[in-house]
Amino acid sequence: MKEIVTRFAPSPSGYLHVGGARTALFNWLYARHNKGKFILRIEDTDKKRSTEKSINAIIEALKWLEIDYDEGPYFQSERFSLYEEYIEKLIDSGQAYYCNCSRERLDNIRQEAMKSGSKPKYDGKCRNLGLKRGENSVIRFASPLDGVTILEDAVKKNIVFQNSELDDFIIARSDKTPTYNFVVVADDITMGINAIIRGDDHVNNTPKQILLYNALGAKLPVFAHVPMVLGKDKARLSKRHGAMSVTAYRDMGYLPGAMINYLVRLGWSYGDQEFFTRDDLIEKFALKNVGRSAGVFDTDKLLALNAEHIKKMGTKRLFYYLNPFLKNKGIETEHSDFMDGVIKTLNKRSKTLTDFAEGAEFYFAKDISFEDKKAKKLLNSDAKNLFLTAIPEFEKADDFSEAGLEKVFLKIMEITGLKFGKIASSVRAALTGKSISPGIFEMIAVLGKEKTVQRLKAAVKFIEAL
Ligand code: GLU
């Protein structure tokens, strides 16, 4: 079989949004599953709307999602001579022609059509005039006048278009710049793209593109048009449904693996499996499992999936993703056994990396500040007496494992006559400065004897100073 070549072809007029990222992902997965090639092409022919900032944002977002490309980024703005060549070919073969109809004339045609309730369509006046280039002439494609064009879509199945409905659309404007449908086809042919997966907002462009492939004597790619992503209220996804920019989710502490897992499920399924690793997806992705109904973007589901990815990821890898969030909190650290321990106490209870870093902060603190009101309330003279009893018990203990610590606690309960819950909440407040934390034994086991004793002593001083 021929190598599969796919592409992602964003128009850089904003950040990479959820729908765009899903398109990129589907093309990438299809290429990776088939051991093919994935190309990035920036469609920046619209100079007014394309910005450098947006190009960088798109590239950065793909990098974060770990969607890597084998070729590109190519820029359409740098490929005009190629487009001219293709246009020449069409003119030479009589499949495209110069048209010098005035704006006024075209406006009249449009208005007439509107009046009679028919679809506005160029009437082909210049089609057989054999005009040369004039100052204001455009180039039109000589579209077949009858017959049908069939889009054999891998997702939507066959869609039939009447050629009589399509007009002689413009392929180059009077300033010589080629139009969207034309450059897409010229590029896709030149780049050897043989599978095009994109949003179904492009379905109506596709018959024109198919006709251009035919005119240029090129083989058609596989087309797969995926339904748009909707919000929970079934309206087309927009800002009011949550952040649209993919990197906003990075900044909120989502794992790229969770994001792609969520994105893929907006239109693709594999039985009722919800959780997929990246390797899983590459192994299982197939066009036949892309659905025909629109995916609904639900930030609660994304959050739940993120928590699951955090829980299931190995500690070393998780540290790699967590580290920037720790740095943000001023925690400079490396991967270590201690870090492993920290991660294992928090990975089951953190929904985002932001939560995670916040939850981990106390482990690294030099001194615990008792700003948390609930924690501070626990630090009273009773707690002081408890700590004075507990400190020597912790100092004496030579087994600081969870099981060992359980014994230390039993001993403290015996000496003080206090209930476990009371001891645990006071000790927790002293060690973490908070009223909630990971399980007390696992947390102290990771913290270690030295820090535990030092923090209990500091808490005693804090209480004395109150
Ligand atoms: N540049 C187009 C867009 O961003 C995509 C073109 C295509 O995929 O064919 O919508």
Coordinates of C-alpha atoms and ligand atoms in Angstrom, one line a residue:
M1 CA 0.0 0.0 0.0
K2 CA 1.1 3.5 -0.7
E3 CA 2.4 5.5 2.3
I4 CA -0.4 7.5 4.0
V5 CA 0.3 11.2 3.9
T6 CA -1.9 13.6 5.9
R7 CA -1.7 17.2 6.8
F8 CA -2.9 19.9 9.2
A9 CA -3.5 23.1 7.3
P10 CA -4.5 25.9 9.8
S11 CA -5.3 29.5 8.8
P12 CA -3.3 31.5 11.3
S13 CA -5.8 34.0 12.4
G14 CA -6.0 33.1 16.1
Y15 CA -4.8 30.5 18.6
L16 CA -5.2 26.8 18.1
H17 CA -8.7 26.1 19.3
V18 CA -10.3 22.9 20.5
G19 CA -11.8 22.0 17.1
G20 CA -8.6 22.8 15.2
A21 CA -6.6 20.7 17.6
R22 CA -9.0 17.7 17.1
T23 CA -8.5 18.0 13.3
A24 CA -4.7 18.1 13.8
L25 CA -4.9 15.1 16.1
F26 CA -7.0 13.0 13.8
N27 CA -4.7 13.6 10.9
W28 CA -1.7 12.9 13.0
L29 CA -3.1 9.7 14.5
Y30 CA -4.1 8.5 11.1
A31 CA -0.6 9.0 9.8
R32 CA 1.1 7.5 12.8
H33 CA -1.3 4.5 12.9
N34 CA -0.4 3.8 9.3
K35 CA 3.3 4.6 9.7
G36 CA 2.8 7.4 7.2
K37 CA 3.7 11.0 7.1
F38 CA 2.1 14.1 8.7
I39 CA 2.7 17.5 7.3
L40 CA 2.1 21.0 8.8
R41 CA 1.1 23.6 6.3
I42 CA 0.2 27.2 7.3
E43 CA -2.5 28.7 5.1
D44 CA -1.4 32.3 5.3
T45 CA -2.5 33.7 1.9
D46 CA -4.9 36.0 3.6
K47 CA -2.4 38.6 4.6
K48 CA -4.9 40.7 6.5
R49 CA -6.0 37.9 8.8
S50 CA -2.7 36.0 9.2
T51 CA -0.4 36.9 12.0
E52 CA 3.0 35.8 13.2
K53 CA 1.7 35.6 16.7
S54 CA -1.0 33.2 15.6
I55 CA 1.5 31.0 13.7
N56 CA 3.7 30.8 16.8
A57 CA 0.7 30.0 19.0
I58 CA -0.4 27.2 16.7
I59 CA 3.1 25.7 16.6
E60 CA 3.5 26.0 20.4
A61 CA 0.1 24.3 20.9
L62 CA 1.0 21.4 18.7
K63 CA 4.3 21.1 20.5
W64 CA 2.6 20.9 23.8
L65 CA 0.1 18.3 22.6
E66 CA 3.2 16.4 21.3
I67 CA 1.7 16.3 17.8
D68 CA 4.9 16.2 15.8
Y69 CA 5.2 16.7 12.1
D70 CA 7.5 15.1 9.6
E71 CA 7.5 18.0 7.2
G72 CA 6.9 21.7 7.5
P73 CA 5.8 24.1 8.5
Y74 CA 5.2 25.1 4.9
F75 CA 3.9 28.5 4.3
Q76 CA 1.5 29.1 1.4
S77 CA 2.7 32.7 1.2
E78 CA 6.0 31.4 0.0
R79 CA 4.6 29.1 -2.7
F80 CA 3.0 31.6 -5.1
S81 CA 5.2 30.6 -8.0
L82 CA 4.0 27.0 -7.7
Y83 CA 0.3 28.2 -7.8
E84 CA 1.0 30.3 -10.9
E85 CA 2.4 27.2 -12.6
Y86 CA -0.7 25.2 -11.9
I87 CA -2.9 28.0 -13.0
E88 CA -1.0 28.3 -16.3
K89 CA -1.6 24.6 -16.8
L90 CA -5.3 25.1 -16.5
I91 CA -5.4 28.0 -18.8
D92 CA -3.3 26.2 -21.4
S93 CA -5.6 23.3 -21.3
G94 CA -8.7 25.5 -21.6
Q95 CA -9.9 24.6 -18.2
A96 CA -9.6 28.1 -16.8
Y97 CA -10.0 31.5 -18.4
Y98 CA -9.6 35.2 -17.9
C99 CA -12.7 37.1 -17.1
N100 CA -13.0 40.9 -17.2
C101 CA -16.6 41.3 -16.1
S102 CA -17.0 44.5 -14.1
R103 CA -18.1 44.4 -10.5
E104 CA -21.2 46.2 -11.6
R105 CA -22.2 43.4 -14.0
L106 CA -21.5 40.8 -11.4
D107 CA -23.6 42.7 -8.8
N108 CA -26.4 42.9 -11.3
I109 CA -26.3 39.1 -11.8
R110 CA -26.4 38.6 -8.1
Q111 CA -29.3 40.9 -7.6
E112 CA -31.3 39.3 -10.4
A113 CA -30.7 35.9 -8.9
M114 CA -31.8 37.1 -5.5
K115 CA -34.9 38.6 -6.9
S116 CA -35.9 35.3 -8.6
G117 CA -34.9 33.3 -5.6
S118 CA -32.2 31.3 -7.3
K119 CA -28.6 30.8 -6.2
P120 CA -26.3 33.6 -7.5
K121 CA -24.0 32.1 -10.1
Y122 CA -21.7 33.6 -12.7
D123 CA -23.3 33.3 -16.1
G124 CA -20.1 32.3 -18.0
K125 CA -20.0 35.3 -20.3
C126 CA -16.2 35.3 -20.7
R127 CA -15.9 31.5 -20.8
N128 CA -15.4 31.2 -24.5
L129 CA -14.1 34.6 -25.4
G130 CA -10.4 33.6 -25.2
L131 CA -9.5 36.8 -23.3
K132 CA -5.9 37.7 -22.4
R133 CA -5.0 39.1 -19.0
G134 CA -6.3 42.5 -18.5
E135 CA -5.7 45.0 -15.7
N136 CA -8.7 43.9 -13.7
S137 CA -9.3 40.4 -14.9
V138 CA -9.7 37.4 -12.7
I139 CA -9.1 33.8 -13.6
R140 CA -12.1 31.5 -13.4
F141 CA -12.3 27.7 -13.5
A142 CA -14.3 26.4 -16.4
S143 CA -16.5 24.1 -14.3
P144 CA -18.5 21.3 -16.0
L145 CA -21.9 22.5 -16.9
D146 CA -23.8 19.3 -16.2
G147 CA -23.4 15.9 -14.6
V148 CA -22.7 15.3 -10.9
T149 CA -19.7 15.4 -8.7
I150 CA -19.7 12.8 -6.0
L151 CA -17.9 13.2 -2.7
E152 CA -17.2 9.7 -1.4
D153 CA -16.6 10.7 2.2
A154 CA -15.1 8.3 4.6
V155 CA -17.3 9.6 7.4
K156 CA -20.4 10.9 5.7
K157 CA -20.6 8.4 2.9
N158 CA -21.5 9.6 -0.6
I159 CA -22.7 13.2 -1.1
V160 CA -23.8 14.1 -4.6
F161 CA -23.5 17.6 -6.0
Q162 CA -25.1 18.8 -9.2
N163 CA -22.5 20.4 -11.3
S164 CA -25.1 22.8 -12.6
E165 CA -25.2 24.3 -9.1
L166 CA -21.5 25.1 -9.1
D167 CA -20.4 28.1 -11.0
D168 CA -17.2 29.1 -12.7
F169 CA -15.5 30.0 -9.5
I170 CA -12.5 32.4 -9.3
I171 CA -9.2 30.7 -8.9
A172 CA -7.0 33.9 -9.1
R173 CA -8.0 37.4 -8.1
S174 CA -7.2 40.5 -10.2
D175 CA -4.1 41.1 -8.1
K176 CA -3.0 37.6 -9.2
T177 CA -3.4 36.0 -5.8
P178 CA -4.9 32.6 -6.0
T179 CA -8.0 31.7 -4.0
Y180 CA -8.4 29.2 -1.1
N181 CA -9.9 26.2 -3.0
F182 CA -7.2 26.4 -5.6
V183 CA -4.2 26.7 -3.3
V184 CA -5.4 23.9 -1.1
V185 CA -5.6 21.5 -4.1
A186 CA -2.3 22.7 -5.6
D187 CA -0.6 22.1 -2.3
D188 CA -2.3 18.8 -1.5
I189 CA -1.3 17.4 -4.9
T190 CA 2.3 18.7 -4.7
M191 CA 2.7 17.4 -1.2
G192 CA 1.3 14.0 -2.0
I193 CA -1.5 14.3 0.5
N194 CA -3.7 11.2 0.1
A195 CA -6.0 11.6 3.1
I196 CA -7.7 14.8 4.2
I197 CA -9.5 14.8 7.5
R198 CA -11.1 18.1 8.4
G199 CA -14.2 19.8 9.8
D200 CA -17.4 19.3 7.9
D201 CA -17.7 23.1 7.5
H202 CA -15.5 22.3 4.4
V203 CA -17.9 19.9 2.8
N204 CA -19.2 22.6 0.5
N205 CA -15.8 23.4 -0.8
T206 CA -15.0 19.9 -1.6
P207 CA -16.9 19.5 -4.9
K208 CA -14.9 22.4 -6.3
Q209 CA -11.7 20.9 -5.1
I210 CA -12.6 17.5 -6.6
L211 CA -13.2 19.2 -9.9
L212 CA -9.8 20.8 -9.7
Y213 CA -8.1 17.5 -9.0
N214 CA -9.8 16.1 -12.1
A215 CA -8.8 19.1 -14.2
L216 CA -5.2 18.7 -13.0
G217 CA -5.3 15.0 -13.7
A218 CA -4.5 14.1 -10.1
K219 CA -5.8 11.2 -8.1
L220 CA -8.3 12.1 -5.4
P221 CA -7.3 11.8 -1.7
V222 CA -9.5 10.1 0.8
F223 CA -11.8 12.8 2.3
A224 CA -13.1 12.5 5.8
H225 CA -15.3 15.3 7.1
V226 CA -15.8 15.3 10.8
P227 CA -18.8 16.9 12.5
M228 CA -18.1 20.2 14.3
V229 CA -17.6 20.2 18.0
L230 CA -20.5 21.6 20.0
G231 CA -21.0 23.0 23.5
K232 CA -23.2 21.2 26.1
D233 CA -26.2 23.2 24.9
K234 CA -25.6 21.8 21.4
A235 CA -24.7 25.2 20.0
R236 CA -21.4 25.4 18.0
L237 CA -18.5 25.6 20.5
S238 CA -17.6 29.1 21.5
K239 CA -16.0 30.9 24.4
R240 CA -19.0 30.8 26.6
H241 CA -18.6 27.0 26.8
G242 CA -15.1 27.3 28.4
A243 CA -11.6 28.1 27.2
M244 CA -11.3 27.6 23.5
S245 CA -7.6 27.9 23.2
V246 CA -5.8 24.6 23.7
T247 CA -2.8 26.1 25.5
A248 CA -5.2 27.6 28.1
Y249 CA -5.7 24.0 29.2
R250 CA -1.9 23.6 29.5
D251 CA -1.8 26.6 31.7
M252 CA -4.6 25.3 33.9
G253 CA -2.6 22.2 34.6
Y254 CA -3.9 19.6 32.1
L255 CA -1.7 16.9 30.8
P256 CA -1.3 16.8 27.0
G257 CA -2.1 13.1 27.0
A258 CA -5.4 13.8 28.8
M259 CA -6.2 16.6 26.4
I260 CA -5.6 14.4 23.3
N261 CA -7.5 11.6 25.0
Y262 CA -10.4 14.0 25.4
L263 CA -10.2 15.5 22.0
V264 CA -10.1 12.2 20.2
R265 CA -13.3 11.2 21.9
L266 CA -15.1 14.2 20.4
G267 CA -15.8 12.3 17.2
W268 CA -14.0 8.9 17.5
S269 CA -14.8 5.9 19.6
Y270 CA -13.5 2.5 20.3
G271 CA -16.3 0.4 22.0
D272 CA -17.1 2.1 25.2
Q273 CA -13.4 2.7 26.2
E274 CA -12.8 6.2 27.5
F275 CA -9.3 6.1 28.8
F276 CA -6.5 5.9 26.2
T277 CA -2.8 6.5 26.3
R278 CA -1.1 8.0 23.3
D279 CA 0.3 4.6 22.2
D280 CA -3.2 3.1 22.6
L281 CA -4.6 5.8 20.3
I282 CA -1.9 5.3 17.7
E283 CA -2.6 1.6 17.7
K284 CA -6.4 1.8 17.6
F285 CA -7.2 4.9 15.5
A286 CA -9.1 4.1 12.3
L287 CA -11.4 6.3 10.2
K288 CA -14.1 3.7 10.3
N289 CA -14.6 4.6 14.0
V290 CA -15.1 8.3 13.4
G291 CA -18.7 9.1 14.2
R292 CA -21.3 11.0 12.3
S293 CA -22.7 12.9 15.2
A294 CA -21.2 16.0 16.7
G295 CA -18.9 15.7 19.7
V296 CA -20.0 17.7 22.8
F297 CA -17.3 19.5 24.6
D298 CA -17.7 19.0 28.3
T299 CA -15.1 20.5 30.6
D300 CA -16.2 18.4 33.6
K301 CA -15.4 15.2 31.6
L302 CA -12.1 16.7 30.5
L303 CA -11.2 17.4 34.2
A304 CA -12.2 13.9 35.2
L305 CA -10.1 12.4 32.5
N306 CA -7.2 14.6 33.5
A307 CA -7.4 13.3 37.0
E308 CA -7.3 9.7 35.7
H309 CA -4.2 10.4 33.5
I310 CA -2.5 12.0 36.5
K311 CA -3.3 8.9 38.6
K312 CA -2.1 6.4 36.1
M313 CA 1.1 8.1 34.9
G314 CA 4.4 6.9 36.1
T315 CA 6.1 9.1 38.7
K316 CA 9.1 10.1 36.6
R317 CA 7.0 11.1 33.6
L318 CA 4.5 12.9 35.8
F319 CA 7.4 14.8 37.4
Y320 CA 8.4 16.1 34.0
Y321 CA 5.0 17.7 33.5
L322 CA 4.6 18.8 37.1
N323 CA 8.0 20.5 37.3
P324 CA 7.0 23.8 35.6
F325 CA 4.1 24.1 38.0
L326 CA 6.4 23.5 41.0
K327 CA 8.8 26.1 39.6
N328 CA 6.0 28.5 39.4
K329 CA 5.6 28.1 43.1
G330 CA 9.3 28.7 43.6
I331 CA 10.1 25.1 44.1
E332 CA 13.4 24.1 42.4
T333 CA 13.8 20.4 42.6
E334 CA 14.8 17.3 40.6
H335 CA 13.4 13.9 40.3
S336 CA 14.4 11.9 43.3
D337 CA 13.1 9.1 45.6
F338 CA 11.7 11.9 47.8
M339 CA 9.9 13.3 44.8
D340 CA 8.5 9.9 43.9
G341 CA 7.1 9.7 47.4
V342 CA 5.6 13.1 47.2
I343 CA 4.0 12.2 43.9
K344 CA 2.6 9.0 45.2
T345 CA 0.8 10.7 48.0
L346 CA -0.9 13.2 45.7
N347 CA -1.5 11.6 42.4
K348 CA -4.7 10.0 43.5
R349 CA -6.1 13.3 44.8
S350 CA -5.1 15.9 42.2
K351 CA -7.3 16.8 39.3
T352 CA -4.9 19.2 37.7
L353 CA -1.1 19.8 37.9
T354 CA -2.0 23.2 39.4
D355 CA -3.8 21.4 42.3
F356 CA -0.9 19.0 42.5
A357 CA 1.7 21.7 42.9
E358 CA -0.4 23.4 45.4
G359 CA -0.8 20.2 47.3
A360 CA 2.9 19.5 47.2
E361 CA 4.1 22.9 48.4
F362 CA 4.2 22.1 52.1
Y363 CA 6.7 19.2 51.5
F364 CA 9.2 21.7 50.2
A365 CA 8.6 24.6 52.6
K366 CA 11.4 25.7 54.8
D367 CA 9.1 26.9 57.4
I368 CA 5.4 26.3 57.7
S369 CA 3.3 29.4 57.8
F370 CA 0.1 29.0 59.7
E371 CA -2.1 31.2 57.5
D372 CA -4.8 28.7 56.9
K373 CA -7.5 29.6 59.5
K374 CA -8.7 26.1 60.1
A375 CA -5.2 24.8 60.6
K376 CA -4.3 27.8 62.9
K377 CA -7.3 27.1 65.1
L378 CA -6.0 23.6 65.8
L379 CA -2.8 25.0 67.2
N380 CA -3.7 25.7 70.8
S381 CA -2.3 24.8 74.2
D382 CA -3.7 21.3 74.1
A383 CA -1.9 20.8 70.8
K384 CA 1.3 22.1 72.4
N385 CA 1.1 19.5 75.1
L386 CA 0.3 16.8 72.5
F387 CA 3.3 17.8 70.4
L388 CA 5.6 17.9 73.5
T389 CA 4.6 14.3 74.1
A390 CA 4.8 13.3 70.4
I391 CA 8.2 14.8 69.6
P392 CA 10.2 12.3 71.7
E393 CA 8.1 9.4 70.3
F394 CA 8.9 10.4 66.7
E395 CA 12.6 11.0 67.6
K396 CA 12.8 7.5 69.2
A397 CA 11.1 5.8 66.2
D398 CA 13.5 3.9 64.0
D399 CA 10.8 2.7 61.6
F400 CA 9.3 5.7 59.7
S401 CA 7.3 3.5 57.2
E402 CA 3.6 3.8 57.3
A403 CA 3.3 0.7 59.4
G404 CA 6.0 2.0 61.8
L405 CA 4.2 5.3 62.1
E406 CA 1.0 3.6 62.9
K407 CA 2.7 2.2 66.0
V408 CA 4.0 5.6 67.0
F409 CA 0.5 7.0 66.8
L410 CA -0.9 4.1 68.9
K411 CA 1.8 4.9 71.5
I412 CA 0.9 8.6 71.5
M413 CA -2.8 7.7 71.8
E414 CA -2.0 5.5 74.8
I415 CA 0.1 8.2 76.6
T416 CA -2.3 11.1 75.9
G417 CA -5.6 9.3 76.0
L418 CA -6.6 11.3 72.9
K419 CA -8.5 9.9 70.0
F420 CA -6.6 9.2 66.7
G421 CA -8.6 11.8 64.8
K422 CA -7.7 14.6 67.3
I423 CA -4.0 13.7 67.2
A424 CA -3.9 13.4 63.4
S425 CA -5.6 16.7 62.7
S426 CA -3.3 18.6 65.1
V427 CA -0.2 16.9 63.8
R428 CA -1.4 17.5 60.2
A429 CA -1.8 21.2 61.0
A430 CA 1.7 21.4 62.4
L431 CA 3.4 19.6 59.6
T432 CA 1.5 21.0 56.6
G433 CA -0.1 24.3 57.8
K434 CA -3.3 23.0 56.4
S435 CA -6.4 21.1 57.6
I436 CA -6.4 18.7 54.7
S437 CA -3.5 16.7 53.3
P438 CA -2.7 13.3 52.0
G439 CA -3.2 10.4 54.4
I440 CA -1.3 11.2 57.6
F441 CA 0.9 8.1 57.7
E442 CA 1.9 8.2 54.0
M443 CA 2.5 11.9 54.3
I444 CA 4.8 11.6 57.4
A445 CA 6.6 8.7 55.8
V446 CA 7.6 10.9 52.9
L447 CA 8.4 13.9 55.0
G448 CA 10.8 11.9 57.1
K449 CA 11.9 12.1 60.7
E450 CA 14.0 15.2 60.6
K451 CA 11.4 17.5 59.0
T452 CA 8.6 16.0 61.1
V453 CA 10.4 16.7 64.4
Q454 CA 11.6 20.1 63.3
R455 CA 8.1 21.1 62.2
L456 CA 6.5 19.9 65.5
K457 CA 9.1 21.9 67.4
A458 CA 8.4 25.0 65.3
A459 CA 4.7 24.6 66.0
V460 CA 5.3 24.5 69.7
K461 CA 7.2 27.8 69.4
F462 CA 4.4 29.2 67.3
I463 CA 1.8 28.3 69.9
E464 CA 4.0 29.8 72.7
A465 CA 4.2 33.0 70.8
L466 CA 0.5 33.4 70.3
Ligands
GLU1 N1 -7.1 26.5 6.2 C1 -8.3 25.8 6.4 C2 -8.9 26.1 7.7 O1 -8.2 26.5 8.6 C3 -8.3 24.3 6.2 C4 -8.2 23.9 4.9 C5 -8.3 22.4 4.7 O2 -8.2 21.6 5.7 O3 -8.5 21.9 3.6 O4 -10.1 26.0 7.9

